Short mmCIF file of C-alpha atoms in Angstrom, two decimals:
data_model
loop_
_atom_site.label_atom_id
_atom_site.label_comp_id
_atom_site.label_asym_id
_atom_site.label_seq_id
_atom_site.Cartn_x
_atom_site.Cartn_y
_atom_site.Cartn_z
CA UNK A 39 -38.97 34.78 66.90
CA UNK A 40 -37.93 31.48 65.97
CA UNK A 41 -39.13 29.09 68.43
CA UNK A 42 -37.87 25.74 66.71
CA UNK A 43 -34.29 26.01 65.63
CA UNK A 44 -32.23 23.61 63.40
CA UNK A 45 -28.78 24.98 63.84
CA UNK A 46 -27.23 22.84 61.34
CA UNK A 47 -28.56 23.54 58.20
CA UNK A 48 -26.66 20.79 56.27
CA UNK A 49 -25.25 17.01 57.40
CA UNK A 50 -23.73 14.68 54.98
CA UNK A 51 -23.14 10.98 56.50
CA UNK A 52 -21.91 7.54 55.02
CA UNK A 53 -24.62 5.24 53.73
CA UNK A 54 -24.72 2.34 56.77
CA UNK A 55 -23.91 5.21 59.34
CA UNK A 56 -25.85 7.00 61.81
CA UNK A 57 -27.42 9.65 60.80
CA UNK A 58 -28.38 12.36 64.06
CA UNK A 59 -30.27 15.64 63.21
CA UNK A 60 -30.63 17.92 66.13
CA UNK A 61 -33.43 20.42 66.94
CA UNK A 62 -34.17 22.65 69.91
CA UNK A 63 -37.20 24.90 71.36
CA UNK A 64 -37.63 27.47 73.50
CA UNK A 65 -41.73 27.10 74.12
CA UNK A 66 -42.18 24.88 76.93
CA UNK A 67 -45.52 24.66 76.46
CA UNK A 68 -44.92 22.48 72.87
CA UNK A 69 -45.96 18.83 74.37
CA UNK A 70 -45.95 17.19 70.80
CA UNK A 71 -42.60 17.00 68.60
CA UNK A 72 -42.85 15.72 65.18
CA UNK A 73 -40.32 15.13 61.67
CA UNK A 74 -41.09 15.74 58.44
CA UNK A 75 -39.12 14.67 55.31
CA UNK A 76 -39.14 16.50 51.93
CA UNK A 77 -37.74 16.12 48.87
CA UNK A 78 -37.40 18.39 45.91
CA UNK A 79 -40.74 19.48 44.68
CA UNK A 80 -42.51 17.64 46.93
CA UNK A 81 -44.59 18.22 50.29
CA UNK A 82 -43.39 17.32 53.44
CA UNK A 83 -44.41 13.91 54.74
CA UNK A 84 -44.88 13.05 58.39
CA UNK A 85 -41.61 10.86 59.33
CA UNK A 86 -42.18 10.51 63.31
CA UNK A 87 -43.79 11.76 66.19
CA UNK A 88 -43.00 11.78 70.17
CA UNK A 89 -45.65 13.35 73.30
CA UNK A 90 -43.68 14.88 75.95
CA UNK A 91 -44.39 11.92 78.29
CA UNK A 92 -42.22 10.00 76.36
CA UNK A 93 -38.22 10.56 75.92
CA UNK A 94 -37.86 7.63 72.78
CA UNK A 95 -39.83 6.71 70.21
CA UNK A 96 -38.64 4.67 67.92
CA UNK A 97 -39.86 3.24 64.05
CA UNK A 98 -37.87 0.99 62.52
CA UNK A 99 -34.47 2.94 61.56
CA UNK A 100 -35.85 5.88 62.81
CA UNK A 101 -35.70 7.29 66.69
CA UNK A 102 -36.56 10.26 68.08
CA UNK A 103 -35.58 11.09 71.63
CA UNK A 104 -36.96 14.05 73.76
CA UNK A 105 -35.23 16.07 76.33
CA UNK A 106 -37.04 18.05 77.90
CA UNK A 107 -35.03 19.71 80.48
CA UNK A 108 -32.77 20.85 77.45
CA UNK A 109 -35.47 21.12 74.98
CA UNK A 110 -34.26 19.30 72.82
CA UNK A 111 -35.10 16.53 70.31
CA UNK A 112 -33.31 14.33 67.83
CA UNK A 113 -33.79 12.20 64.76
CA UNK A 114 -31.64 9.42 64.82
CA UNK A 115 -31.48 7.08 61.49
CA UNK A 116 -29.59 4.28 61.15
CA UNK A 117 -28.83 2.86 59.18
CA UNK A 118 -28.92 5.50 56.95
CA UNK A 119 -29.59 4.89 53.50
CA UNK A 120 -29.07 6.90 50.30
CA UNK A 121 -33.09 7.41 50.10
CA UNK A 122 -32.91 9.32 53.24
CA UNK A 123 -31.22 12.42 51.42
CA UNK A 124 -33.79 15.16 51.77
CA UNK A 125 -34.44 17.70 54.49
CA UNK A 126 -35.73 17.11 57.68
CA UNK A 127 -37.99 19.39 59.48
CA UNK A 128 -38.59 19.10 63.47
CA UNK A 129 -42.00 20.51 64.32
CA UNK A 130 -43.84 21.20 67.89
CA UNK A 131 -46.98 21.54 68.75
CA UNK A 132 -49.27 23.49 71.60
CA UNK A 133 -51.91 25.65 69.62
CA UNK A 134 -50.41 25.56 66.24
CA UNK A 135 -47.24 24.34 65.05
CA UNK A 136 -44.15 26.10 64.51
CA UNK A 137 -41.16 24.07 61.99
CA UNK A 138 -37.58 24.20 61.75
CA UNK A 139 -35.82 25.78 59.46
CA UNK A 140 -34.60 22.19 58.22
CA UNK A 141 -31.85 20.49 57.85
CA UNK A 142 -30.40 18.92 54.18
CA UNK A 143 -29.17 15.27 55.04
CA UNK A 144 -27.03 13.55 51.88
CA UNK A 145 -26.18 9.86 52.78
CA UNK A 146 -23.02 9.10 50.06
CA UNK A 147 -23.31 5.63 48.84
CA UNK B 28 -54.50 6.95 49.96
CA UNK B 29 -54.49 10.63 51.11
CA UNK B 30 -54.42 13.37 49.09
CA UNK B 31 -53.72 17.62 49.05
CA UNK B 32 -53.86 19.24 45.82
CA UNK B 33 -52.72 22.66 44.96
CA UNK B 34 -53.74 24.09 41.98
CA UNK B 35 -50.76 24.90 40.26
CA UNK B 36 -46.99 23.93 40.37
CA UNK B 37 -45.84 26.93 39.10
CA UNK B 38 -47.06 30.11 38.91
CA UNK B 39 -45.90 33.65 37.42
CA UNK B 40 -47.48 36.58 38.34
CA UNK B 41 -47.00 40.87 38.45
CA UNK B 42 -46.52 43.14 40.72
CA UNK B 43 -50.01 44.67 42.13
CA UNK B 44 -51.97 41.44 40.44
CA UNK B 45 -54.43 39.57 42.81
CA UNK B 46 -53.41 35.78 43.40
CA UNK B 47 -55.66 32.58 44.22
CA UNK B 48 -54.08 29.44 45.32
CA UNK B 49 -56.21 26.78 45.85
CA UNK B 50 -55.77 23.61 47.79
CA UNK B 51 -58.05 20.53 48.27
CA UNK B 52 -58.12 17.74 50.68
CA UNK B 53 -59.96 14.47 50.13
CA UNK B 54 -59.29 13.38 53.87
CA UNK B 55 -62.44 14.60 55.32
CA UNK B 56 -59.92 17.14 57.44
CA UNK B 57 -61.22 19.65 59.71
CA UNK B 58 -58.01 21.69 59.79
CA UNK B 59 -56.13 22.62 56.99
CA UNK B 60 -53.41 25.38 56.37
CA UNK B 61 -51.14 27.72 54.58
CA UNK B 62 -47.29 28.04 54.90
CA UNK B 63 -44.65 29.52 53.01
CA UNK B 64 -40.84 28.04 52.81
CA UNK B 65 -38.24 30.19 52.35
CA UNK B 66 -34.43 29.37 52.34
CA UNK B 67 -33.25 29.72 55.89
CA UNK B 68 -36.49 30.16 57.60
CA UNK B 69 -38.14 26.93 57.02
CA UNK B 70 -42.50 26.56 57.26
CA UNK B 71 -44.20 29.67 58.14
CA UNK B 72 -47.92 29.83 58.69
CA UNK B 73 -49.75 32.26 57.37
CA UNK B 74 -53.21 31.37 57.79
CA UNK B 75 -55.22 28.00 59.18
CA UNK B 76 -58.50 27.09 59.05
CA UNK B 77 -60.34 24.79 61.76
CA UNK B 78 -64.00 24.84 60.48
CA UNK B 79 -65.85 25.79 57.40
CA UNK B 80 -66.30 29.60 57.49
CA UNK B 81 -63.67 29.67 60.20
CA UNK B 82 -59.84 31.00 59.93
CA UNK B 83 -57.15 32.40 62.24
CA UNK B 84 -54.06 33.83 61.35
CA UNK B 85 -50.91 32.52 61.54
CA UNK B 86 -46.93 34.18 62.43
CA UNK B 87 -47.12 36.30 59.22
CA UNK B 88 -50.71 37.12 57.37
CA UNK B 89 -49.88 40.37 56.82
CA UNK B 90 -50.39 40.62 52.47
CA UNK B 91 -52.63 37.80 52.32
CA UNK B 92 -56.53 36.66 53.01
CA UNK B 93 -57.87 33.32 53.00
CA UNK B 94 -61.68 31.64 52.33
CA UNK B 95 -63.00 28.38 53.53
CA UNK B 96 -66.69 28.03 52.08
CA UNK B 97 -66.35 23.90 52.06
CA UNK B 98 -64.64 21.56 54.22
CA UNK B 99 -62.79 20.24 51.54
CA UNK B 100 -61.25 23.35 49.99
CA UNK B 101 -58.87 26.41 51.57
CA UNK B 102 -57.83 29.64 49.15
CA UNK B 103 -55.15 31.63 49.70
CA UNK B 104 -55.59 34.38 48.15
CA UNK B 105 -52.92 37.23 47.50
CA UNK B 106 -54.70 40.88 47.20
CA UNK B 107 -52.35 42.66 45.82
CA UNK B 108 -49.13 40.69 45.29
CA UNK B 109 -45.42 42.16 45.76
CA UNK B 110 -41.74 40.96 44.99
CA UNK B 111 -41.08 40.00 48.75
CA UNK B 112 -44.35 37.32 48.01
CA UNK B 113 -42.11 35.24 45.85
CA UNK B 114 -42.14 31.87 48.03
CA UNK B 115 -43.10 28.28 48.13
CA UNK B 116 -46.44 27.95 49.19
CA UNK B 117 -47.86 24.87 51.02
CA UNK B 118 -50.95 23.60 52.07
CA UNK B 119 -51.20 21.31 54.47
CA UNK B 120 -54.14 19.63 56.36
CA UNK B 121 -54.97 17.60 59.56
CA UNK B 122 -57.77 15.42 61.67
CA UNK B 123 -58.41 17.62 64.82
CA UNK B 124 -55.68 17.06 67.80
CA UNK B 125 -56.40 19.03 71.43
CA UNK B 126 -58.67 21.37 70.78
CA UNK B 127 -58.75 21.05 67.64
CA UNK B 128 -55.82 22.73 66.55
CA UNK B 129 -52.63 21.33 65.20
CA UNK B 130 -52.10 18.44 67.56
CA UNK B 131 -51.95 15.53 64.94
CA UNK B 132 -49.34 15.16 62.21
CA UNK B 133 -50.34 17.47 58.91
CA UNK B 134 -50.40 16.28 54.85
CA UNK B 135 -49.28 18.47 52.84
CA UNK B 136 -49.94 19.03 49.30
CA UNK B 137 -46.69 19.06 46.67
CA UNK B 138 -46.55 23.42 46.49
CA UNK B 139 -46.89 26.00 44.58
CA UNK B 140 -43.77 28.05 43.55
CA UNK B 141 -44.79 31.59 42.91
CA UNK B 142 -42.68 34.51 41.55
CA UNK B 143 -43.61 37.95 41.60
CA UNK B 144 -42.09 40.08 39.32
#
């Protein structure tokens, strides 16, 4: 029972563009969201983070906005740079947390 | 700087052999944690840890056991391991959030590719 879902497992953008990676729950009680990056052979490291009294957070290119009537969240990057190609994971959190399945960004130069 | 280490990188093992994978955190972490990554399926958690001496399983523990004797270090350790154990396995570790679960972002250590054969 998946209860974060990344339905796009791949997204290629145009370095400069804006990159969007979408992720949805089902658990309404998650009330923290976060994003990991990873590259090849590495760990994931923590990108952003948003509480669910907050719809936007935002980090220099990075933004992450919060709906919670849809349960949804996104990762908005822009612009988006060729160092951003890795995959993203969206994470929540109640008890534990439960990650994505990820997404692959590639940002073409 | 923060740091997870795993143990090994790579690792080849057989069918029916008993696995340790080691991780250690230099954060001063209370929690710390086990996932696997497959293709498709992204993090899974196996096992986590919240105290010394302490563990609770995760969405799939079923094939593995864990040990936490010091704050610092978390096993995994694979009784007896089979094909369908042939993963990426990642530790990961946090400061306590709510409760002192996983309410705070995690830092995980680089992995350990295992293959069963």
């Amino acid at each position: 029972d998946q209860q974060v879902k990344q339905n796009s497992p791949s997204l290629s953008v145009q370095e400069g563009r804006i990159s969007i990676l979408n992720c949805d729950y089902t658990n309404s009680m998650f009330d923290y969201f976060l994003w990991y990056k990873k590259y090849p052979a590495e760990g994931p490291t923590f990108l952003i983070s948003i509480s669910s009294i907050k719809d936007k957070n935002e980090d220099g290119r990075f933004t992450v906005f919060l709906n919670k009537s849809a349960k949804h969240l996104s990762l908005h990057i822009v612009p988006s740079q060729p160092g951003d190609s890795a995959v993203y994971f969206c994470a929540a959190s109640a008890n534990d947390m439960r990650f994505g399945a990820g997404t692959r960004l590639t940002v073409k130069p | 700087d923060v740091k997870v280490t795993q143990s090994s990188r790579y690792l080849v093992k057989r069918t029916g052999e008993k696995v340790f994978l080691e991780c250690v955190q230099d954060m001063d972490h209370e929690n710390m944690f086990w996932y696997r990554q497959d293709p498709g399926l992204g993090l899974r958690l196996i096992y986590f840890s919240y105290d010394v001496k302490m563990k609770e399983k995760g969405d799939i523990p079923e094939g593995y056991s864990v040990s936490r004797e010091k704050k610092e270090r978390f096993s995994l350790i694979l009784e007896s391991a089979s094909t369908n154990q042939t993963s990426m396995y990642l530790c990961a570790s946090s400061p306590p959030g709510r409760g002192g679960l996983a309410g705070q972002e995690q830092y995980f250590g680089p992995g350990t590719r295992l293959t069963v054969t």
